Short mmCIF file of C-alpha atoms in Angstrom, two decimals:
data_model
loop_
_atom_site.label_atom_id
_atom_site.label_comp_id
_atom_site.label_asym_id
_atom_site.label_seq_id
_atom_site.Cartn_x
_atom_site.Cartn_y
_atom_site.Cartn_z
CA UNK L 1 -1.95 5.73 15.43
CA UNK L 2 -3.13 7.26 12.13
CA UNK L 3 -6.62 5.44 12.79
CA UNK L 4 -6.92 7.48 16.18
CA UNK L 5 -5.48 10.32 14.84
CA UNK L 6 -8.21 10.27 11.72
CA UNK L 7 -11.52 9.84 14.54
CA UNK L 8 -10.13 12.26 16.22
CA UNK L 9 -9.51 14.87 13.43
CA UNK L 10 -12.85 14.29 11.73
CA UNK L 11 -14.72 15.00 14.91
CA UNK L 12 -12.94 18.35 14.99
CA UNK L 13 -13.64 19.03 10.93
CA UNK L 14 -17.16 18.07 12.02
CA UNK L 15 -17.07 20.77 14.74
CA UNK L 16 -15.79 23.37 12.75
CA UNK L 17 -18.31 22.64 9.83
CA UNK L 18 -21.50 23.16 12.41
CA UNK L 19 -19.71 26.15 13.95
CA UNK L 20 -18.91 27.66 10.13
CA UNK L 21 -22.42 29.88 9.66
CA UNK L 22 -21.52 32.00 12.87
CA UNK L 23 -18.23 32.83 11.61
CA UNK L 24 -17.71 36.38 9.58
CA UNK L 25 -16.24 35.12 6.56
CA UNK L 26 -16.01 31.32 6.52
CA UNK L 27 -13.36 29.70 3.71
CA UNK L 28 -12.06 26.17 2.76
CA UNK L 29 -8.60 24.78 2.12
CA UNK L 30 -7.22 21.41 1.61
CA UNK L 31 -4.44 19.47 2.77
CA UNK L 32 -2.92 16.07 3.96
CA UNK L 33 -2.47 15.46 7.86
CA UNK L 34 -0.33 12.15 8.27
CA UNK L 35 -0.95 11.58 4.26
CA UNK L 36 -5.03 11.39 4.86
CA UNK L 37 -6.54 14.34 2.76
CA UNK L 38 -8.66 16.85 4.78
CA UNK L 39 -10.55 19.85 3.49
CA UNK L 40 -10.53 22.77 6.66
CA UNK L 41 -13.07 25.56 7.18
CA UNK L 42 -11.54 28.45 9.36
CA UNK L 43 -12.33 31.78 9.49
CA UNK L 44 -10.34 34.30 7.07
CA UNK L 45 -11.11 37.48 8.67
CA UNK L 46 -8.24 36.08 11.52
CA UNK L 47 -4.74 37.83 10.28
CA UNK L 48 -2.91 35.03 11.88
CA UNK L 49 -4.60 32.09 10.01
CA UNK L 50 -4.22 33.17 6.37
CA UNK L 51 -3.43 35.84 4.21
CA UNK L 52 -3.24 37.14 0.63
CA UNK L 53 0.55 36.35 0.58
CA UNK L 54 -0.08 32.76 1.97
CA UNK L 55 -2.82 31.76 0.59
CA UNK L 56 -0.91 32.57 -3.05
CA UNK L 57 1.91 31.12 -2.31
CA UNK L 58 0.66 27.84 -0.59
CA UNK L 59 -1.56 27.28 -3.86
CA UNK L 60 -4.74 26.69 -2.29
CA UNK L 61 -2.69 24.10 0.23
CA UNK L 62 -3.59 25.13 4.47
CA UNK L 63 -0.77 27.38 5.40
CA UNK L 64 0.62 25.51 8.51
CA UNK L 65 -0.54 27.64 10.75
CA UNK L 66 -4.08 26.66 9.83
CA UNK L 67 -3.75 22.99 10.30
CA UNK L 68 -2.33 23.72 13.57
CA UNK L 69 -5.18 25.81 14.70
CA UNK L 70 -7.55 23.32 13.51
CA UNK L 71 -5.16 20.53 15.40
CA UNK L 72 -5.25 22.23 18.73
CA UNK L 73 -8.61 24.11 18.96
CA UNK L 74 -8.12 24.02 22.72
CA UNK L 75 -5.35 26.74 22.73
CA UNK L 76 -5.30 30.29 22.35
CA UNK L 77 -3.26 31.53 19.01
CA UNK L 78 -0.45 33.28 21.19
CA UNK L 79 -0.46 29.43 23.17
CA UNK L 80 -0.31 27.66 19.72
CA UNK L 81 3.51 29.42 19.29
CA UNK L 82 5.18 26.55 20.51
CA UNK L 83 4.19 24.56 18.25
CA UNK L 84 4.54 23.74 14.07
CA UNK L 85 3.57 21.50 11.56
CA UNK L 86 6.53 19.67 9.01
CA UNK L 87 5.63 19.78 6.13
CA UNK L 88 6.58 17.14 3.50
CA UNK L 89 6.88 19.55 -0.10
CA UNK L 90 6.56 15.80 -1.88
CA UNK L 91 3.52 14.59 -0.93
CA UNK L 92 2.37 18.32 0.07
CA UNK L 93 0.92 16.35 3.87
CA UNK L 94 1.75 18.15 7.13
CA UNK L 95 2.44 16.50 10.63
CA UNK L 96 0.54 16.46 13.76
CA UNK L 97 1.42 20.02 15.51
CA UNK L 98 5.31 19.46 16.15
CA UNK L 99 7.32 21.77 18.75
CA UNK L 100 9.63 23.50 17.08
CA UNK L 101 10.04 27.11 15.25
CA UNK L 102 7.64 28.36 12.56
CA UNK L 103 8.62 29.94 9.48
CA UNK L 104 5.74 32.66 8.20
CA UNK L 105 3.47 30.07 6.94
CA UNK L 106 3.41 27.60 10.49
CA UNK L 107 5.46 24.92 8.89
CA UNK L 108 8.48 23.55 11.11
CA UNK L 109 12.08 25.38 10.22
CA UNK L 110 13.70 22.25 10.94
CA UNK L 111 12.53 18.94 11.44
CA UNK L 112 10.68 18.40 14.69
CA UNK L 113 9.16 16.37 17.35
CA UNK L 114 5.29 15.86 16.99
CA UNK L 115 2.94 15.83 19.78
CA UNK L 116 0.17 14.78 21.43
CA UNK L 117 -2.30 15.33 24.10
CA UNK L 118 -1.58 13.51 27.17
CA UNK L 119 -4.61 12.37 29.27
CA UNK L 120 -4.01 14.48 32.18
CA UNK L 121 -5.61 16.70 35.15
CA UNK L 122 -4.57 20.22 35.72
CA UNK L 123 -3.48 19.31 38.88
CA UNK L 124 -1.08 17.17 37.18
CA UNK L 125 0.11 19.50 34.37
CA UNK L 126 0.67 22.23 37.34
CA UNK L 127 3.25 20.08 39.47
CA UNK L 128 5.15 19.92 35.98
CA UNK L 129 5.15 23.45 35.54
CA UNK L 130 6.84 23.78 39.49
CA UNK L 131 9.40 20.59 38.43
CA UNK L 132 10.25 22.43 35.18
CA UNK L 133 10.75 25.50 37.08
CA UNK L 134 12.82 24.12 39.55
CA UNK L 135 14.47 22.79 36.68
CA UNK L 136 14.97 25.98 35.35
CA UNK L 137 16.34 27.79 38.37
CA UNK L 138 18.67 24.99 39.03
CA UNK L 139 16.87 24.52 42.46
CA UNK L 140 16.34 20.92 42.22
CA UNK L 141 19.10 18.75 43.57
CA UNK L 142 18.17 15.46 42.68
CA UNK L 143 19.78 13.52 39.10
CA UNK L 144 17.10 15.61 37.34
CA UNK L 145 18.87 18.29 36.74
CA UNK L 146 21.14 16.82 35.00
CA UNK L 147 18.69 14.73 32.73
CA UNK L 148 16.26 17.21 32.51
CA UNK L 149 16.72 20.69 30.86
CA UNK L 150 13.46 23.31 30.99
CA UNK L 151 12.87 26.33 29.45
CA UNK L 152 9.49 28.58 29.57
CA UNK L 153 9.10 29.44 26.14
CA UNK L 154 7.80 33.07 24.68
CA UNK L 155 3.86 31.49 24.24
CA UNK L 156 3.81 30.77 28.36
CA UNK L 157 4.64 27.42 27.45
CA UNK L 158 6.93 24.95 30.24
CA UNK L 159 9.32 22.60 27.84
CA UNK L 160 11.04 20.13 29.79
CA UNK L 161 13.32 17.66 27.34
CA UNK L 162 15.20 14.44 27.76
CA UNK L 163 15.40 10.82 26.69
CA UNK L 164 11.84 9.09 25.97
CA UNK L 165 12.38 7.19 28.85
CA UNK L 166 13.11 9.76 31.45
CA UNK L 167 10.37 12.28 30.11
CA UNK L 168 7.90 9.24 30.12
CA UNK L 169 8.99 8.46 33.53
CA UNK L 170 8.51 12.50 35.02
CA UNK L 171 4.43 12.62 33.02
CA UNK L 172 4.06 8.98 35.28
CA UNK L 173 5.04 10.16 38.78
CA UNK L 174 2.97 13.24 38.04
CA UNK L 175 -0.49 10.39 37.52
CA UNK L 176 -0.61 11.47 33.69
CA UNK L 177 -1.77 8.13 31.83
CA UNK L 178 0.71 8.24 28.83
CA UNK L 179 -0.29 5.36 27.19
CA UNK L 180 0.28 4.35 23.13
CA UNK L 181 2.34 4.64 20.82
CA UNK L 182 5.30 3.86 22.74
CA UNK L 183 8.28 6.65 21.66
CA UNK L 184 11.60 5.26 20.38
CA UNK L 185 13.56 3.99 23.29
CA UNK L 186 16.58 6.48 24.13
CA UNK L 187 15.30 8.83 21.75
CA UNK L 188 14.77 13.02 22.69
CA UNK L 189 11.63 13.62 23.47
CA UNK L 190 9.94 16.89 25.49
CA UNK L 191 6.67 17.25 27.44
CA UNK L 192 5.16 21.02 26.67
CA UNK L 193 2.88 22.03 29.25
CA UNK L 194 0.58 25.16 28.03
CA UNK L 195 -3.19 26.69 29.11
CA UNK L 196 -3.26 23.35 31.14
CA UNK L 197 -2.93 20.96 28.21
CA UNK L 198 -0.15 18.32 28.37
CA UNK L 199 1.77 17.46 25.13
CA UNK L 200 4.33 14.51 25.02
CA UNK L 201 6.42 15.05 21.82
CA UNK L 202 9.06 12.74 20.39
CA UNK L 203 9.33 10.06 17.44
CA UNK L 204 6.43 7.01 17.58
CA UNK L 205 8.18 3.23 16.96
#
């Protein structure tokens, strides 16, 4: 997974880097994603990236919100809300973007799920959106409702939650090709549907 995870984070580093001269004030930080080191450019004239406070207080570290920024370049800031990034204080490495609530500086408040990006159409991500908010309405009247719990959250996003097996089985019947790493069986896991992007989050075997 980390392999992937690395191809797929230097191709966005090597985005950002070409993109860097346009930007109005372009600046550097480090950090660890899934213990690999990573040096981002972002743009500091963005409030919601960095600030003076963070930036001190971090000591010279990406502020969460950063890495999850850089980690989902696909979403809007106001989409990125749903998600956060643990942080591990001991080896100073953040997570893959997690769901979860975000202290000032992105990082997870608690412990959370990470995600990823589920190989999926809009079509696809739309029919979960109208099963999460039948969900939600307590329309539907088949066992999902009681395996299934949605909420829309603040960012737009559609969180439906359950065991790994049920929310594996729901992306499935809706064509989305979940493929590896397989999620700990039984465990909670959550799909978050937002700007047409599909995220499966839960804990990897």
């Amino acid at each position: 997974m980390t392999m992937v995870y690395g191809k797929l984070i230097a191709a966005g580093l090597f985005g950002l880097t070409l993109a860097a001269p346009a930007m109005a004030e372009t600046v550097s930080c480090t950090t660890n994603i899934e213990g690999e080191p990573y040096e981002i450019f972002y743009d500091d004239s963005e409030p919601y990236y960095s600030s003076f406070r963070e930036r001190i207080f971090s000591r010279g570290t990406c502020p969460g919100a950063v890495v999850v920024a850089y980690l989902t370049p696909e979403l809007t800031q106001e989409e990125r809300q749903v998600f956060c990034s643990n942080y591990d204080s001991a080896t100073r490495s953040h997570s893959m973007p997690a769901q979860g609530r975000r202290d000032a500086y992105g990082r997870c408040v608690e412990p959370s799920r990470t995600c990823r990006v589920v190989n999926t159409t809009r079509d696809q991500a739309m029919n979960l959106v109208g099963l999460g908010n039948e969900v939600e309405d307590a329309t539907v009247t088949s066992r999902l409702s009681s395996t299934v719990s949605a909420v829309t959250h603040s960012s737009g996003a559609m969180v439906l939650s359950g065991t790994s097996s049920t929310i594996t089985g729901l992306l499935s019947s809706a064509g989305a090709a979940v493929g590896a790493p397989v999620m700990l069986a039984g465990a909670a896991a959550s799909v978050v549907v937002i700007g047409g992007a599909v995220y499966l989050c839960g804990e990897d075997d």
